[in-house]
Amino acid sequence: MLLDAVRADERLADWLGSLEESGAAAVEARLPDTDDELLDALLDLTVPFEDVNDLIALRRALAADEGATWLLGRCVDGLVRDMGRVGKGLRLLPLPLESGPLGRYFHVYVFVAALPYVRAYHRERGIPDDVSRRTLADLGRGLVLHRRRYGVGGLVAPTWYSLHFHGELFQLGRLQYQRSRVGGREGVALAAAGLALRPGEPCLDLHIPDYAGPLTPMACDRSLASARDFFARHFPEERYTAGCCHSWLLDPQLRRYLPADSNIVRFQQRFRVAGGTGEPEDDLPVRFVFGDPDLPVETLPRRTRLERAVVDHLRAGGHWYSGHGWFTW
């Protein structure tokens, strides 16, 4: 049973305990009634075709597993409760591999069941249907990345997609924008830049999704212009005066390998960049460029300019770091 596998995983003990203490679910966790309706929901979320049949078949195993249906209800309830409130939604954690195919796909069912709630929130905020659809369709990317890394169906990083389905993140053109609050690290950096932003005040975190085309200056300009209008229109009570980004793409070392007119270097130039945590994060470029952070460096290909930069730096004994950057609106 799915719940037995979850309880046996020490990493999930606190998470599961919080769900068990939450009491009865306040909302109904309901999947589409028929296979046809489930198919429509999966296609709307751009679930890859190779995953669709498994998800339709496994819904019967989910329905027959009392513990799994209990977990579904608690996850949906935690995800949609306090819809739209920054930092208040349940963050879904990956289930153990021992939970089998149902465990690998489980959070897809959570997001499908949460779909009516987040779409209602979007409508309440007047968010255009195309923005809502494209934002939530990012779920399909998570299934592509899972199969790319593990060779089997499943959803990678369900914690990340919790932001989409809790009304905290939106896809606007080439970039994604997360409604966030200034943290301690950001607060120090922004204060040093002369900005009157204190910890806890609104800030937009920028993210760069995979499989979305080149990160061209023109695409970024269009996205940023759209974001300025979007958040002023749909979240007028949250006054955003700064955008922040924490990414390995902001590592200044990339400028040693890439030309000044490359898309990545020109993206970096949008930000005032400071150091990140100071700890090497070599797994990040390997994960995002090659699909699997555990790949041995000696096996990595060098087909593109970016691949050569990542690989040559690591093979020379160097390390990659996340840079933290910000700019004012």
Short mmCIF file of C-alpha atoms in Angstrom, two decimals:
data_model
loop_
_atom_site.label_atom_id
_atom_site.label_comp_id
_atom_site.label_asym_id
_atom_site.label_seq_id
_atom_site.Cartn_x
_atom_site.Cartn_y
_atom_site.Cartn_z
CA MET A 1 0.00 0.00 0.00
CA LEU A 2 1.19 3.49 -0.86
CA LEU A 3 0.83 4.95 2.62
CA ASP A 4 2.90 2.12 4.14
CA ALA A 5 5.79 2.98 1.82
CA VAL A 6 5.52 6.65 2.76
CA ARG A 7 5.49 5.90 6.49
CA ALA A 8 8.59 3.74 6.12
CA ASP A 9 10.58 6.66 4.68
CA GLU A 10 12.30 8.63 7.45
CA ARG A 11 12.65 11.71 5.23
CA LEU A 12 8.87 12.05 5.09
CA ALA A 13 8.13 11.50 8.79
CA ASP A 14 7.64 15.18 9.73
CA TRP A 15 5.75 15.95 6.52
CA LEU A 16 3.37 13.03 6.99
CA GLY A 17 2.98 13.85 10.66
CA SER A 18 1.81 17.37 9.82
CA LEU A 19 -0.78 15.92 7.44
CA GLU A 20 -2.02 13.49 10.08
CA GLU A 21 -2.37 16.32 12.61
CA SER A 22 -4.25 18.58 10.22
CA GLY A 23 -7.60 16.95 10.97
CA ALA A 24 -10.38 16.45 8.47
CA ALA A 25 -9.90 17.89 5.01
CA ALA A 26 -11.84 21.10 4.47
CA VAL A 27 -12.13 20.65 0.69
CA GLU A 28 -13.13 17.73 -1.48
CA ALA A 29 -10.34 15.98 -3.36
CA ARG A 30 -12.11 14.79 -6.44
CA LEU A 31 -10.67 13.47 -9.67
CA PRO A 32 -12.61 13.73 -12.95
CA ASP A 33 -15.47 11.23 -13.03
CA THR A 34 -14.61 9.45 -16.28
CA ASP A 35 -11.48 8.43 -18.13
CA ASP A 36 -12.40 10.85 -20.92
CA GLU A 37 -12.59 13.73 -18.47
CA LEU A 38 -9.30 12.73 -16.87
CA LEU A 39 -7.75 12.59 -20.33
CA ASP A 40 -8.95 16.13 -21.04
CA ALA A 41 -7.40 17.39 -17.80
CA LEU A 42 -4.09 15.66 -18.49
CA LEU A 43 -3.89 17.05 -22.01
CA ASP A 44 -4.70 20.54 -20.75
CA LEU A 45 -1.71 20.18 -18.39
CA THR A 46 0.47 19.03 -21.34
CA VAL A 47 1.09 15.63 -19.78
CA PRO A 48 3.19 13.72 -22.37
CA PHE A 49 1.31 11.10 -24.37
CA GLU A 50 3.56 8.30 -23.11
CA ASP A 51 2.35 8.98 -19.56
CA VAL A 52 -1.37 9.29 -20.26
CA ASN A 53 -2.30 5.60 -20.41
CA ASP A 54 -0.47 4.84 -17.16
CA LEU A 55 -2.18 7.69 -15.36
CA ILE A 56 -5.61 6.61 -16.57
CA ALA A 57 -4.97 2.99 -15.58
CA LEU A 58 -3.46 3.81 -12.17
CA ARG A 59 -6.46 5.85 -11.05
CA ARG A 60 -8.17 2.51 -10.31
CA ALA A 61 -5.27 1.45 -8.07
CA LEU A 62 -5.52 4.82 -6.35
CA ALA A 63 -9.26 4.46 -5.78
CA ALA A 64 -8.80 0.93 -4.38
CA ASP A 65 -6.10 2.01 -1.90
CA GLU A 66 -7.74 3.53 1.18
CA GLY A 67 -4.47 4.98 2.46
CA ALA A 68 -3.68 6.54 -0.90
CA THR A 69 -7.10 8.21 -1.12
CA TRP A 70 -6.64 9.55 2.42
CA LEU A 71 -3.24 10.97 1.43
CA LEU A 72 -4.72 12.48 -1.73
CA GLY A 73 -7.36 14.28 0.31
CA ARG A 74 -4.87 15.70 2.79
CA CYS A 75 -2.47 16.83 0.06
CA VAL A 76 -5.16 18.57 -1.95
CA ASP A 77 -6.55 20.22 1.18
CA GLY A 78 -3.12 21.50 2.23
CA LEU A 79 -2.34 22.69 -1.28
CA VAL A 80 -5.49 24.72 -1.89
CA ARG A 81 -6.06 25.98 1.64
CA ASP A 82 -5.11 29.68 1.90
CA MET A 83 -5.01 29.75 -1.90
CA GLY A 84 -2.78 32.55 -3.16
CA ARG A 85 -1.25 33.44 0.20
CA VAL A 86 2.50 33.49 -0.27
CA GLY A 87 4.30 30.72 1.58
CA LYS A 88 1.12 29.23 3.08
CA GLY A 89 0.44 26.31 0.73
CA LEU A 90 1.53 22.74 1.40
CA ARG A 91 4.80 21.85 -0.28
CA LEU A 92 4.50 18.39 -1.78
CA LEU A 93 7.52 16.13 -1.29
CA PRO A 94 8.64 13.31 -3.61
CA LEU A 95 7.41 9.90 -2.50
CA PRO A 96 9.88 7.01 -2.11
CA LEU A 97 10.80 4.88 -5.10
CA GLU A 98 9.51 1.87 -3.14
CA SER A 99 5.99 3.24 -3.60
CA GLY A 100 6.13 2.12 -7.23
CA PRO A 101 4.38 3.66 -10.25
CA LEU A 102 1.49 5.01 -8.18
CA GLY A 103 3.95 6.81 -5.94
CA ARG A 104 5.88 8.26 -8.88
CA TYR A 105 2.67 9.60 -10.43
CA PHE A 106 0.79 10.35 -7.20
CA HIS A 107 1.30 14.11 -7.19
CA VAL A 108 -0.07 14.38 -10.72
CA TYR A 109 -3.41 13.24 -9.29
CA VAL A 110 -3.06 15.82 -6.50
CA PHE A 111 -2.59 18.60 -9.04
CA VAL A 112 -5.46 17.37 -11.22
CA ALA A 113 -7.75 17.37 -8.16
CA ALA A 114 -6.51 20.85 -7.23
CA LEU A 115 -7.08 22.21 -10.74
CA PRO A 116 -10.66 23.53 -10.21
CA TYR A 117 -9.57 25.42 -7.09
CA VAL A 118 -6.59 27.19 -8.63
CA ARG A 119 -8.50 28.01 -11.82
CA ALA A 120 -11.26 29.54 -9.69
CA TYR A 121 -8.64 31.64 -7.89
CA HIS A 122 -7.23 32.80 -11.20
CA ARG A 123 -10.70 33.80 -12.41
CA GLU A 124 -11.35 35.64 -9.14
CA ARG A 125 -8.18 37.66 -9.74
CA GLY A 126 -9.15 38.35 -13.35
CA ILE A 127 -6.11 36.49 -14.67
CA PRO A 128 -6.46 35.83 -18.41
CA ASP A 129 -7.24 32.26 -19.36
CA ASP A 130 -4.16 31.96 -21.57
CA VAL A 131 -1.85 32.92 -18.69
CA SER A 132 -3.62 30.48 -16.38
CA ARG A 133 -3.42 27.68 -18.92
CA ARG A 134 0.25 28.22 -19.78
CA THR A 135 1.22 28.50 -16.12
CA LEU A 136 -0.43 25.24 -15.10
CA ALA A 137 0.70 23.46 -18.28
CA ASP A 138 4.23 23.66 -16.87
CA LEU A 139 3.33 20.40 -15.09
CA GLY A 140 4.00 18.51 -18.32
CA ARG A 141 7.60 19.70 -18.21
CA GLY A 142 8.02 17.93 -14.86
CA LEU A 143 7.03 14.61 -16.38
CA VAL A 144 9.41 15.11 -19.30
CA LEU A 145 12.27 15.85 -16.91
CA HIS A 146 11.47 12.79 -14.78
CA ARG A 147 11.58 10.42 -17.74
CA ARG A 148 14.71 12.10 -19.06
CA ARG A 149 16.50 11.55 -15.76
CA TYR A 150 15.11 8.20 -14.56
CA GLY A 151 13.91 6.53 -17.74
CA VAL A 152 10.43 5.86 -16.30
CA GLY A 153 7.23 7.81 -15.85
CA GLY A 154 6.76 10.09 -12.88
CA LEU A 155 6.86 13.71 -11.77
CA VAL A 156 10.12 15.36 -10.80
CA ALA A 157 10.22 18.07 -8.08
CA PRO A 158 6.56 18.17 -6.99
CA THR A 159 7.52 20.84 -4.44
CA TRP A 160 8.21 23.21 -7.33
CA TYR A 161 4.81 22.66 -8.94
CA SER A 162 3.11 23.33 -5.62
CA LEU A 163 3.81 27.01 -6.32
CA HIS A 164 1.89 26.94 -9.61
CA PHE A 165 -1.16 25.27 -8.11
CA HIS A 166 -1.24 27.54 -5.07
CA GLY A 167 -1.40 30.76 -7.08
CA GLU A 168 2.15 31.85 -6.25
CA LEU A 169 3.85 31.49 -9.64
CA PHE A 170 2.96 32.56 -13.17
CA GLN A 171 4.43 31.95 -16.61
CA LEU A 172 4.61 35.19 -18.58
CA GLY A 173 6.32 34.59 -21.88
CA ARG A 174 9.88 33.28 -21.60
CA LEU A 175 10.20 33.71 -17.82
CA GLN A 176 8.34 32.61 -14.72
CA TYR A 177 7.60 34.93 -11.81
CA GLN A 178 7.10 33.82 -8.24
CA ARG A 179 5.28 36.09 -5.81
CA SER A 180 7.68 36.13 -2.91
CA ARG A 181 8.89 38.09 0.08
CA VAL A 182 12.27 39.64 0.68
CA GLY A 183 14.42 37.27 2.75
CA GLY A 184 17.39 38.01 4.94
CA ARG A 185 19.97 37.59 2.17
CA GLU A 186 17.94 39.65 -0.29
CA GLY A 187 17.26 42.28 2.35
CA VAL A 188 20.96 42.86 2.99
CA ALA A 189 21.74 43.06 -0.73
CA LEU A 190 18.84 45.38 -1.54
CA ALA A 191 19.65 47.64 1.39
CA ALA A 192 23.25 47.86 0.15
CA ALA A 193 21.86 48.91 -3.26
CA GLY A 194 19.99 51.76 -1.61
CA LEU A 195 16.51 50.26 -1.95
CA ALA A 196 13.97 50.75 0.82
CA LEU A 197 12.93 47.11 0.92
CA ARG A 198 12.89 45.28 4.21
CA PRO A 199 12.62 41.55 4.95
CA GLY A 200 9.05 40.39 4.45
CA GLU A 201 8.12 42.95 1.79
CA PRO A 202 6.97 41.83 -1.69
CA CYS A 203 9.57 40.81 -4.25
CA LEU A 204 9.29 38.92 -7.53
CA ASP A 205 11.58 35.91 -7.96
CA LEU A 206 12.45 35.19 -11.60
CA HIS A 207 12.87 31.63 -12.90
CA ILE A 208 14.11 30.37 -16.27
CA PRO A 209 12.22 27.23 -17.41
CA ASP A 210 13.68 24.50 -19.63
CA TYR A 211 12.30 23.70 -23.09
CA ALA A 212 11.13 27.27 -23.70
CA GLY A 213 13.43 28.39 -26.49
CA PRO A 214 16.48 30.67 -26.41
CA LEU A 215 16.87 33.13 -23.55
CA THR A 216 17.11 36.03 -25.99
CA PRO A 217 17.15 39.66 -24.83
CA MET A 218 14.03 40.33 -26.91
CA ALA A 219 12.12 37.46 -25.30
CA CYS A 220 13.17 38.63 -21.83
CA ASP A 221 12.18 42.23 -22.61
CA ARG A 222 8.71 41.11 -23.68
CA SER A 223 8.32 38.94 -20.59
CA LEU A 224 9.42 41.68 -18.19
CA ALA A 225 7.11 44.22 -19.80
CA SER A 226 4.24 41.76 -19.47
CA ALA A 227 5.10 41.11 -15.82
CA ARG A 228 5.07 44.80 -14.91
CA ASP A 229 1.53 45.14 -16.23
CA PHE A 230 0.35 41.74 -14.97
CA PHE A 231 1.19 42.16 -11.29
CA ALA A 232 0.09 45.80 -11.16
CA ARG A 233 -3.25 44.78 -12.64
CA HIS A 234 -3.98 41.51 -10.85
CA PHE A 235 -2.17 42.00 -7.52
CA PRO A 236 -2.46 45.77 -6.98
CA GLU A 237 -2.16 45.42 -3.21
CA GLU A 238 1.35 44.00 -3.63
CA ARG A 239 3.69 46.74 -4.80
CA TYR A 240 6.67 45.13 -6.52
CA THR A 241 9.70 47.39 -6.92
CA ALA A 242 12.42 44.76 -7.36
CA GLY A 243 13.00 41.49 -9.17
CA CYS A 244 15.36 38.85 -7.80
CA CYS A 245 16.95 35.75 -9.27
CA HIS A 246 19.00 33.04 -7.60
CA SER A 247 20.51 30.77 -10.24
CA TRP A 248 23.69 29.11 -11.44
CA LEU A 249 23.13 31.10 -14.65
CA LEU A 250 24.22 34.16 -12.67
CA ASP A 251 27.61 32.68 -11.80
CA PRO A 252 30.07 35.35 -13.05
CA GLN A 253 32.50 32.60 -14.07
CA LEU A 254 30.35 31.89 -17.12
CA ARG A 255 31.71 35.09 -18.67
CA ARG A 256 35.12 33.42 -18.95
CA TYR A 257 33.68 30.86 -21.35
CA LEU A 258 30.83 32.62 -23.16
CA PRO A 259 31.07 35.64 -25.50
CA ALA A 260 29.83 39.00 -24.30
CA ASP A 261 26.89 38.94 -26.71
CA SER A 262 25.66 35.48 -25.64
CA ASN A 263 22.13 35.24 -24.27
CA ILE A 264 23.30 34.11 -20.83
CA VAL A 265 25.83 36.91 -20.38
CA ARG A 266 23.30 39.49 -21.53
CA PHE A 267 20.77 38.01 -19.08
CA GLN A 268 23.33 38.40 -16.30
CA GLN A 269 23.78 42.06 -17.22
CA ARG A 270 20.19 42.78 -16.24
CA PHE A 271 21.07 42.17 -12.60
CA ARG A 272 23.31 43.49 -9.93
CA VAL A 273 24.93 40.18 -9.07
CA ALA A 274 26.36 39.18 -5.72
CA GLY A 275 27.70 35.83 -4.57
CA GLY A 276 25.35 33.04 -3.60
CA THR A 277 25.79 30.73 -0.65
CA GLY A 278 29.54 30.41 -1.20
CA GLU A 279 29.18 26.64 -1.37
CA PRO A 280 29.87 24.81 -4.65
CA GLU A 281 26.72 23.70 -6.46
CA ASP A 282 28.21 21.70 -9.32
CA ASP A 283 25.12 19.53 -9.51
CA LEU A 284 22.94 22.41 -10.72
CA PRO A 285 24.46 23.00 -14.18
CA VAL A 286 24.85 19.25 -14.66
CA ARG A 287 21.17 18.75 -13.82
CA PHE A 288 19.81 21.56 -15.95
CA VAL A 289 22.13 21.18 -18.93
CA PHE A 290 22.39 17.37 -19.07
CA GLY A 291 19.25 16.23 -17.21
CA ASP A 292 20.82 14.24 -14.35
CA PRO A 293 22.97 15.73 -11.55
CA ASP A 294 24.55 12.33 -10.85
CA LEU A 295 26.14 11.88 -14.29
CA PRO A 296 29.94 11.43 -14.05
CA VAL A 297 31.74 14.48 -15.39
CA GLU A 298 33.96 12.37 -17.64
CA THR A 299 30.89 11.09 -19.51
CA LEU A 300 29.33 14.47 -20.25
CA PRO A 301 29.16 15.55 -23.91
CA ARG A 302 30.64 18.83 -25.20
CA ARG A 303 28.36 19.55 -28.16
CA THR A 304 27.36 23.15 -27.47
CA ARG A 305 29.17 26.21 -26.19
CA LEU A 306 27.36 25.96 -22.84
CA GLU A 307 28.07 22.24 -22.50
CA ARG A 308 31.74 22.86 -23.16
CA ALA A 309 31.80 25.65 -20.57
CA VAL A 310 30.22 23.49 -17.86
CA VAL A 311 32.31 20.42 -18.59
CA ASP A 312 35.68 22.08 -19.18
CA HIS A 313 35.40 24.08 -15.97
CA LEU A 314 34.62 20.98 -13.91
CA ARG A 315 37.29 18.87 -15.56
CA ALA A 316 39.83 21.59 -14.80
CA GLY A 317 38.98 21.24 -11.10
CA GLY A 318 36.74 24.30 -10.90
CA HIS A 319 33.36 24.60 -9.23
CA TRP A 320 30.11 26.29 -10.14
CA TYR A 321 28.16 28.53 -7.78
CA SER A 322 24.72 30.09 -7.70
CA GLY A 323 24.72 33.84 -8.07
CA HIS A 324 22.13 36.07 -6.49
CA GLY A 325 21.00 39.04 -8.53
CA TRP A 326 18.41 41.80 -8.35
CA PHE A 327 17.18 44.77 -10.31
CA THR A 328 14.66 47.55 -9.75
CA TRP A 329 11.46 47.78 -11.73
#
